[in-house]
Amino acid sequence: MDLGITGKSAIICASSKGLGLGCARALAAEGVNIVMNARGADALNAAAEDIRAQFGVTVTTVAGDITTQAGRDAVLAAAGDVDILVNNAGGPPPGMWSDWSRDDFIAALDANMLTPIAMIQALVPGMMAKGWGRVVNITSQSVKSPIAILGLSNSARAGLTGFVAGTSRQVAPEGVTINNLLPGIHATDRAAALDGGVVKEQGITMEQARAQRAATIPARRYGTAAEFGATCAFLCSQHAGFIVGQNILADGGAVNATL
Ligand code: NAP
């Protein structure tokens, strides 16, 4: 299927690895010129070089922390006018509800709620003026089914989800769609870090921790960044213009719900 977005331009935040990289690669494969971002320059530049070589699109890299004003300003300055925004950042650490301080909550809100909102506020007016735009926020299955040890993530992402629910309806008349893509367990560094915690806690091997978690997913495996990226690219396509304000799970059936 031709997604109809060749020649468009996109920012993919937090995209040197994992799900963000999956989205960057899938958009580049469709001929979208991209701006990639991450804090670490080495992995970012290596990922960008690989994409340039494979897909022949223009790839601009901006190393910096997207959860800071300076990081966002640098990305926005490098990108200029864009058609597609993929919001992403690292997830908050796991922990116990009784231990988190106000500062812990502020950090999580900054990273996973206020940063994507700031990027939307910066870029959606330009999309509306052109009459076309796509925003995809990478959130989490925890929005639909809470993961108790990720309470900081549950809280911040619920806030973003509420913002998107209303705002997406306000901008849709101008041809701009905003949707959230909710990953379940995917084979990335983030998943490995969480599995590492289980290894320590339960005294089992990494393979056992992975097998244990995979067994809880109806698909009986972890998702891949490539299939997540392909779903993101479809949401950014011409064909997805009637999908507005939705929360789309990519979780192998892990969330056990009818709707
Ligand atoms: P990952 O494999 O750890 O990759 C994270 C990427 O984001 C890296 O490129 C990292 O590069 C970059 N990054 C992290 N913090 C950043 C920041 N402050 N500014 C700019 N770049 C930043 O993570 P992932 O698995 O792809 O997860 C992506 C998001 O999905 C996270 O919010 C995570 O909580 C959520 N999620 C993941 C899963 C899963 O199973 N993988 C499930 C549910 C939700 P640098 O470190 O160099 O900055």
mmCIF file of C-alpha atoms and ligand atoms in Angstrom:
data_model
loop_
_atom_site.group_PDB
_atom_site.id
_atom_site.type_symbol
_atom_site.label_atom_id
_atom_site.label_comp_id
_atom_site.label_asym_id
_atom_site.label_seq_id
_atom_site.Cartn_x
_atom_site.Cartn_y
_atom_site.Cartn_z
ATOM 1 C CA MET A 1 0.000 0.000 0.000
ATOM 2 C CA ASP A 2 1.318 3.466 -0.872
ATOM 3 C CA LEU A 3 0.881 5.532 2.286
ATOM 4 C CA GLY A 4 0.870 8.748 0.249
ATOM 5 C CA ILE A 5 3.376 10.627 2.433
ATOM 6 C CA THR A 6 6.486 10.627 0.214
ATOM 7 C CA GLY A 7 8.269 13.973 0.503
ATOM 8 C CA LYS A 8 6.603 14.945 3.795
ATOM 9 C CA SER A 9 8.760 15.931 6.746
ATOM 10 C CA ALA A 10 8.661 14.489 10.252
ATOM 11 C CA ILE A 11 10.146 14.870 13.707
ATOM 12 C CA ILE A 12 10.546 11.647 15.652
ATOM 13 C CA CYS A 13 11.533 12.388 19.246
ATOM 14 C CA ALA A 14 13.711 9.937 21.191
ATOM 15 C CA SER A 15 14.485 7.838 18.148
ATOM 16 C CA SER A 16 18.033 6.458 18.194
ATOM 17 C CA LYS A 17 16.803 3.097 19.531
ATOM 18 C CA GLY A 18 13.720 1.048 20.269
ATOM 19 C CA LEU A 19 10.211 2.096 19.316
ATOM 20 C CA GLY A 20 11.181 5.628 18.245
ATOM 21 C CA LEU A 21 13.763 4.180 15.862
ATOM 22 C CA GLY A 22 11.154 1.748 14.538
ATOM 23 C CA CYS A 23 8.903 4.717 13.729
ATOM 24 C CA ALA A 24 11.770 6.687 12.140
ATOM 25 C CA ARG A 25 12.717 3.752 9.926
ATOM 26 C CA ALA A 26 9.126 3.078 8.850
ATOM 27 C CA LEU A 27 8.530 6.733 7.925
ATOM 28 C CA ALA A 28 11.858 6.936 6.069
ATOM 29 C CA ALA A 29 10.905 3.786 4.153
ATOM 30 C CA GLU A 30 7.870 5.738 2.895
ATOM 31 C CA GLY A 31 10.093 8.554 1.599
ATOM 32 C CA VAL A 32 9.538 10.925 4.530
ATOM 33 C CA ASN A 33 12.445 13.264 5.374
ATOM 34 C CA ILE A 34 13.075 12.997 9.077
ATOM 35 C CA VAL A 35 14.552 14.761 12.077
ATOM 36 C CA MET A 36 15.783 12.284 14.677
ATOM 37 C CA ASN A 37 16.587 13.043 18.304
ATOM 38 C CA ALA A 38 18.146 11.361 21.344
ATOM 39 C CA ARG A 39 20.480 12.417 24.132
ATOM 40 C CA GLY A 40 23.405 10.224 23.076
ATOM 41 C CA ALA A 41 24.978 11.454 19.808
ATOM 42 C CA ASP A 42 26.838 8.259 18.878
ATOM 43 C CA ALA A 43 23.862 5.891 18.632
ATOM 44 C CA LEU A 44 21.803 8.683 17.056
ATOM 45 C CA ASN A 45 24.326 9.387 14.301
ATOM 46 C CA ALA A 46 24.828 5.673 13.619
ATOM 47 C CA ALA A 47 21.061 5.106 13.305
ATOM 48 C CA ALA A 48 20.721 8.148 11.032
ATOM 49 C CA GLU A 49 23.565 7.032 8.770
ATOM 50 C CA ASP A 50 21.977 3.610 8.420
ATOM 51 C CA ILE A 51 18.615 5.156 7.436
ATOM 52 C CA ARG A 52 20.215 7.527 4.901
ATOM 53 C CA ALA A 53 22.057 4.624 3.282
ATOM 54 C CA GLN A 54 19.006 2.369 3.199
ATOM 55 C CA PHE A 55 16.212 4.778 2.240
ATOM 56 C CA GLY A 56 17.926 7.795 0.626
ATOM 57 C CA VAL A 57 15.888 10.374 2.539
ATOM 58 C CA THR A 58 17.189 13.493 4.275
ATOM 59 C CA VAL A 59 17.936 12.730 7.924
ATOM 60 C CA THR A 60 18.802 15.515 10.363
ATOM 61 C CA THR A 61 20.013 14.599 13.845
ATOM 62 C CA VAL A 62 19.668 16.718 16.973
ATOM 63 C CA ALA A 63 21.348 15.356 20.095
ATOM 64 C CA GLY A 64 19.671 16.645 23.236
ATOM 65 C CA ASP A 65 17.188 15.944 25.996
ATOM 66 C CA ILE A 66 13.694 16.373 24.565
ATOM 67 C CA THR A 67 12.255 16.813 28.065
ATOM 68 C CA THR A 68 14.076 20.149 28.424
ATOM 69 C CA GLN A 69 13.143 23.473 26.828
ATOM 70 C CA ALA A 70 16.634 23.728 25.295
ATOM 71 C CA GLY A 71 16.343 20.238 23.801
ATOM 72 C CA ARG A 72 12.925 20.959 22.297
ATOM 73 C CA ASP A 73 14.056 24.361 20.952
ATOM 74 C CA ALA A 74 17.035 22.737 19.203
ATOM 75 C CA VAL A 75 14.837 20.070 17.582
ATOM 76 C CA LEU A 76 12.235 22.618 16.491
ATOM 77 C CA ALA A 77 14.888 24.980 15.076
ATOM 78 C CA ALA A 78 16.512 22.199 13.060
ATOM 79 C CA ALA A 79 13.201 20.902 11.736
ATOM 80 C CA GLY A 80 11.432 24.095 10.652
ATOM 81 C CA ASP A 81 8.083 23.352 9.056
ATOM 82 C CA VAL A 82 6.939 19.736 9.609
ATOM 83 C CA ASP A 83 3.951 17.634 8.580
ATOM 84 C CA ILE A 84 4.325 14.744 11.032
ATOM 85 C CA LEU A 85 5.254 14.657 14.720
ATOM 86 C CA VAL A 86 5.972 11.461 16.661
ATOM 87 C CA ASN A 87 6.238 12.198 20.377
ATOM 88 C CA ASN A 88 8.358 9.881 22.482
ATOM 89 C CA ALA A 89 10.713 9.962 25.485
ATOM 90 C CA GLY A 90 12.123 7.459 27.933
ATOM 91 C CA GLY A 91 9.674 6.001 30.424
ATOM 92 C CA PRO A 92 9.808 6.762 34.165
ATOM 93 C CA PRO A 93 11.494 4.238 36.498
ATOM 94 C CA PRO A 94 9.480 1.561 38.297
ATOM 95 C CA GLY A 95 8.898 1.850 42.028
ATOM 96 C CA MET A 96 6.479 1.782 44.932
ATOM 97 C CA TRP A 97 3.513 4.168 45.202
ATOM 98 C CA SER A 98 4.444 5.153 48.736
ATOM 99 C CA ASP A 99 8.024 6.182 47.833
ATOM 100 C CA TRP A 100 7.529 8.696 45.011
ATOM 101 C CA SER A 101 8.137 12.326 45.885
ATOM 102 C CA ARG A 102 6.655 15.436 44.331
ATOM 103 C CA ASP A 103 9.893 15.826 42.324
ATOM 104 C CA ASP A 104 9.538 12.271 40.961
ATOM 105 C CA PHE A 105 6.027 13.095 39.757
ATOM 106 C CA ILE A 106 7.124 16.413 38.234
ATOM 107 C CA ALA A 107 9.924 14.645 36.305
ATOM 108 C CA ALA A 108 7.486 12.032 34.970
ATOM 109 C CA LEU A 109 4.913 14.668 34.034
ATOM 110 C CA ASP A 110 7.613 16.700 32.279
ATOM 111 C CA ALA A 111 8.830 13.739 30.232
ATOM 112 C CA ASN A 112 5.627 11.918 29.364
ATOM 113 C CA MET A 113 2.919 14.599 29.482
ATOM 114 C CA LEU A 114 4.200 18.184 29.274
ATOM 115 C CA THR A 115 6.908 17.522 26.656
ATOM 116 C CA PRO A 116 4.544 15.991 24.072
ATOM 117 C CA ILE A 117 2.029 18.766 24.817
ATOM 118 C CA ALA A 118 4.728 21.418 24.246
ATOM 119 C CA MET A 119 5.692 19.816 20.926
ATOM 120 C CA ILE A 120 2.038 19.713 19.874
ATOM 121 C CA GLN A 121 1.591 23.369 20.813
ATOM 122 C CA ALA A 122 4.694 24.309 18.808
ATOM 123 C CA LEU A 123 3.900 22.359 15.636
ATOM 124 C CA VAL A 124 0.157 21.840 15.256
ATOM 125 C CA PRO A 125 -0.610 25.516 14.433
ATOM 126 C CA GLY A 126 1.645 25.208 11.336
ATOM 127 C CA MET A 127 -0.055 21.939 10.362
ATOM 128 C CA MET A 128 -3.487 23.541 10.748
ATOM 129 C CA ALA A 129 -2.430 26.478 8.577
ATOM 130 C CA LYS A 130 -1.454 24.003 5.828
ATOM 131 C CA GLY A 131 -4.628 21.960 6.309
ATOM 132 C CA TRP A 132 -2.770 18.680 6.902
ATOM 133 C CA GLY A 133 -0.830 17.121 9.763
ATOM 134 C CA ARG A 134 -0.319 13.963 11.777
ATOM 135 C CA VAL A 135 0.675 13.557 15.425
ATOM 136 C CA VAL A 136 1.298 10.171 17.021
ATOM 137 C CA ASN A 137 2.160 9.986 20.715
ATOM 138 C CA ILE A 138 3.911 6.844 21.921
ATOM 139 C CA THR A 139 2.270 6.166 25.289
ATOM 140 C CA SER A 140 1.734 2.710 26.851
ATOM 141 C CA GLN A 141 -0.732 -0.128 27.361
ATOM 142 C CA SER A 142 -0.650 1.036 30.999
ATOM 143 C CA VAL A 143 -3.101 3.771 29.958
ATOM 144 C CA LYS A 144 -5.764 1.079 29.503
ATOM 145 C CA SER A 145 -4.563 -1.445 32.055
ATOM 146 C CA PRO A 146 -2.386 -0.109 34.873
ATOM 147 C CA ILE A 147 1.021 -1.599 35.647
ATOM 148 C CA ALA A 148 1.267 -0.908 39.379
ATOM 149 C CA ILE A 149 5.072 -0.632 39.606
ATOM 150 C CA LEU A 150 4.959 1.939 36.791
ATOM 151 C CA GLY A 151 2.666 4.320 38.675
ATOM 152 C CA LEU A 152 4.613 7.381 37.542
ATOM 153 C CA SER A 153 4.055 6.310 33.934
ATOM 154 C CA ASN A 154 0.377 5.463 34.564
ATOM 155 C CA SER A 155 -0.177 8.952 35.970
ATOM 156 C CA ALA A 156 1.692 11.034 33.404
ATOM 157 C CA ARG A 157 0.382 9.153 30.384
ATOM 158 C CA ALA A 158 -3.192 9.368 31.639
ATOM 159 C CA GLY A 159 -2.740 13.153 31.725
ATOM 160 C CA LEU A 160 -1.522 13.252 28.119
ATOM 161 C CA THR A 161 -4.357 10.961 27.052
ATOM 162 C CA GLY A 162 -6.911 13.356 28.526
ATOM 163 C CA PHE A 163 -5.308 16.307 26.746
ATOM 164 C CA VAL A 164 -5.295 14.488 23.409
ATOM 165 C CA ALA A 165 -8.919 13.372 23.769
ATOM 166 C CA GLY A 166 -10.150 16.962 23.743
ATOM 167 C CA THR A 167 -7.515 18.657 21.617
ATOM 168 C CA SER A 168 -7.671 16.129 18.777
ATOM 169 C CA ARG A 169 -11.330 17.083 18.238
ATOM 170 C CA GLN A 170 -10.435 20.780 18.155
ATOM 171 C CA VAL A 171 -7.763 20.424 15.450
ATOM 172 C CA ALA A 172 -9.439 17.750 13.293
ATOM 173 C CA PRO A 173 -11.469 20.315 11.290
ATOM 174 C CA GLU A 174 -8.171 21.648 9.894
ATOM 175 C CA GLY A 175 -7.001 18.236 8.641
ATOM 176 C CA VAL A 176 -4.742 17.445 11.599
ATOM 177 C CA THR A 177 -5.083 14.137 13.428
ATOM 178 C CA ILE A 178 -3.662 13.373 16.874
ATOM 179 C CA ASN A 179 -3.681 9.771 18.087
ATOM 180 C CA ASN A 180 -1.914 7.745 20.746
ATOM 181 C CA LEU A 181 -0.161 4.459 19.984
ATOM 182 C CA LEU A 182 0.000 2.224 23.062
ATOM 183 C CA PRO A 183 2.847 -0.293 23.120
ATOM 184 C CA GLY A 184 2.580 -3.477 25.073
ATOM 185 C CA ILE A 185 5.796 -5.382 25.664
ATOM 186 C CA HIS A 186 8.294 -4.911 22.842
ATOM 187 C CA ALA A 187 11.832 -6.245 22.564
ATOM 188 C CA THR A 188 13.789 -3.038 23.248
ATOM 189 C CA ASP A 189 16.356 -1.826 25.795
ATOM 190 C CA ARG A 190 13.490 -0.571 27.961
ATOM 191 C CA ALA A 191 11.954 -4.066 28.112
ATOM 192 C CA ALA A 192 15.391 -5.547 28.872
ATOM 193 C CA ALA A 193 15.849 -3.088 31.751
ATOM 194 C CA LEU A 194 12.471 -4.051 33.240
ATOM 195 C CA ASP A 195 13.264 -7.770 32.771
ATOM 196 C CA GLY A 196 16.610 -7.150 34.474
ATOM 197 C CA GLY A 197 14.699 -5.978 37.544
ATOM 198 C CA VAL A 198 12.729 -9.245 37.597
ATOM 199 C CA VAL A 199 15.976 -11.246 37.247
ATOM 200 C CA LYS A 200 17.341 -9.568 40.391
ATOM 201 C CA GLU A 201 14.102 -9.749 42.341
ATOM 202 C CA GLN A 202 13.258 -13.396 41.580
ATOM 203 C CA GLY A 203 16.784 -14.821 41.186
ATOM 204 C CA ILE A 204 16.037 -16.216 37.705
ATOM 205 C CA THR A 205 17.846 -15.921 34.362
ATOM 206 C CA MET A 206 17.080 -13.320 31.705
ATOM 207 C CA GLU A 207 15.678 -16.070 29.441
ATOM 208 C CA GLN A 208 13.350 -17.215 32.222
ATOM 209 C CA ALA A 209 12.217 -13.633 32.902
ATOM 210 C CA ARG A 210 11.456 -13.115 29.198
ATOM 211 C CA ALA A 211 9.657 -16.468 28.864
ATOM 212 C CA GLN A 212 7.609 -15.659 31.962
ATOM 213 C CA ARG A 213 6.523 -12.313 30.517
ATOM 214 C CA ALA A 214 5.930 -13.654 26.994
ATOM 215 C CA ALA A 215 3.622 -16.306 28.488
ATOM 216 C CA THR A 216 1.312 -13.504 29.728
ATOM 217 C CA ILE A 217 0.798 -12.220 26.159
ATOM 218 C CA PRO A 218 -1.769 -14.009 23.960
ATOM 219 C CA ALA A 219 0.637 -13.683 20.994
ATOM 220 C CA ARG A 220 3.226 -15.467 23.224
ATOM 221 C CA ARG A 221 6.060 -13.177 22.164
ATOM 222 C CA TYR A 222 7.358 -9.635 22.490
ATOM 223 C CA GLY A 223 6.480 -7.140 19.760
ATOM 224 C CA THR A 224 9.145 -5.772 17.424
ATOM 225 C CA ALA A 225 10.103 -2.158 16.817
ATOM 226 C CA ALA A 226 9.564 -2.751 13.082
ATOM 227 C CA GLU A 227 5.910 -3.760 13.431
ATOM 228 C CA PHE A 228 5.309 -0.917 15.899
ATOM 229 C CA GLY A 229 6.893 1.519 13.422
ATOM 230 C CA ALA A 230 4.729 0.229 10.569
ATOM 231 C CA THR A 231 1.588 0.880 12.639
ATOM 232 C CA CYS A 232 2.835 4.384 13.397
ATOM 233 C CA ALA A 233 3.531 5.041 9.702
ATOM 234 C CA PHE A 234 -0.006 3.964 8.831
ATOM 235 C CA LEU A 235 -1.423 6.400 11.411
ATOM 236 C CA CYS A 236 0.680 9.097 9.717
ATOM 237 C CA SER A 237 -0.571 8.141 6.259
ATOM 238 C CA GLN A 238 -3.132 9.692 3.947
ATOM 239 C CA HIS A 239 -5.397 6.711 4.650
ATOM 240 C CA ALA A 240 -5.645 7.422 8.390
ATOM 241 C CA GLY A 241 -7.227 10.872 8.126
ATOM 242 C CA PHE A 242 -10.502 9.686 9.691
ATOM 243 C CA ILE A 243 -8.785 8.201 12.778
ATOM 244 C CA VAL A 244 -9.014 10.983 15.367
ATOM 245 C CA GLY A 245 -8.220 10.963 19.081
ATOM 246 C CA GLN A 246 -7.864 7.199 19.354
ATOM 247 C CA ASN A 247 -5.778 5.054 21.690
ATOM 248 C CA ILE A 248 -4.521 2.156 19.613
ATOM 249 C CA LEU A 249 -3.014 -0.833 21.388
ATOM 250 C CA ALA A 250 -0.092 -2.742 19.865
ATOM 251 C CA ASP A 251 0.202 -5.354 22.607
ATOM 252 C CA GLY A 252 -0.257 -8.862 21.196
ATOM 253 C CA GLY A 253 -3.622 -9.018 22.959
ATOM 254 C CA ALA A 254 -2.151 -8.462 26.429
ATOM 255 C CA VAL A 255 -4.862 -6.070 27.610
ATOM 256 C CA ASN A 256 -7.799 -8.382 28.272
ATOM 257 C CA ALA A 257 -10.728 -6.143 27.375
ATOM 258 C CA THR A 258 -13.649 -6.267 24.954
ATOM 259 C CA LEU A 259 -13.385 -2.577 24.029
HETATM 260 P P1 NAP B 1 14.366 2.398 24.639
HETATM 261 O O1 NAP B 1 14.616 1.159 23.848
HETATM 262 O O2 NAP B 1 15.017 2.548 25.968
HETATM 263 O O3 NAP B 1 14.738 3.640 23.690
HETATM 264 C C1 NAP B 1 14.539 4.939 24.141
HETATM 265 C C2 NAP B 1 15.024 5.921 23.085
HETATM 266 O O4 NAP B 1 14.664 7.217 23.515
HETATM 267 C C3 NAP B 1 16.534 5.931 22.909
HETATM 268 O O5 NAP B 1 16.819 6.296 21.588
HETATM 269 C C4 NAP B 1 16.979 7.016 23.878
HETATM 270 O O6 NAP B 1 18.235 7.526 23.523
HETATM 271 C C5 NAP B 1 15.840 8.021 23.677
HETATM 272 N N1 NAP B 1 15.569 8.882 24.818
HETATM 273 C C6 NAP B 1 15.262 8.486 26.085
HETATM 274 N N2 NAP B 1 15.062 9.562 26.860
HETATM 275 C C7 NAP B 1 15.240 10.652 26.065
HETATM 276 C C8 NAP B 1 15.174 12.051 26.292
HETATM 277 N N3 NAP B 1 14.905 12.553 27.504
HETATM 278 N N4 NAP B 1 15.406 12.896 25.254
HETATM 279 C C9 NAP B 1 15.678 12.397 24.033
HETATM 280 N N5 NAP B 1 15.764 11.094 23.764
HETATM 281 C C10 NAP B 1 15.551 10.227 24.772
HETATM 282 O O7 NAP B 1 12.801 2.597 24.944
HETATM 283 P P2 NAP B 1 11.537 1.991 24.150
HETATM 284 O O8 NAP B 1 11.285 0.596 24.606
HETATM 285 O O9 NAP B 1 11.666 2.272 22.709
HETATM 286 O O10 NAP B 1 10.361 2.858 24.792
HETATM 287 C C11 NAP B 1 9.904 4.066 24.228
HETATM 288 C C12 NAP B 1 8.724 4.558 25.061
HETATM 289 O O11 NAP B 1 7.689 3.577 25.037
HETATM 290 C C13 NAP B 1 9.076 4.772 26.537
HETATM 291 O O12 NAP B 1 8.395 5.889 27.024
HETATM 292 C C14 NAP B 1 8.567 3.513 27.203
HETATM 293 O O13 NAP B 1 8.245 3.702 28.550
HETATM 294 C C15 NAP B 1 7.327 3.219 26.351
HETATM 295 N N6 NAP B 1 6.929 1.810 26.418
HETATM 296 C C16 NAP B 1 7.775 0.837 26.020
HETATM 297 C C17 NAP B 1 7.373 -0.485 26.112
HETATM 298 C C18 NAP B 1 8.293 -1.623 25.699
HETATM 299 O O14 NAP B 1 7.971 -2.786 25.963
HETATM 300 N N7 NAP B 1 9.399 -1.368 25.044
HETATM 301 C C19 NAP B 1 6.103 -0.797 26.592
HETATM 302 C C20 NAP B 1 5.256 0.229 26.993
HETATM 303 C C21 NAP B 1 5.695 1.543 26.904
HETATM 304 P P3 NAP B 1 19.188 8.252 24.626
HETATM 305 O O15 NAP B 1 19.187 7.363 25.839
HETATM 306 O O16 NAP B 1 20.512 8.360 23.967
HETATM 307 O O17 NAP B 1 18.554 9.577 24.895
#
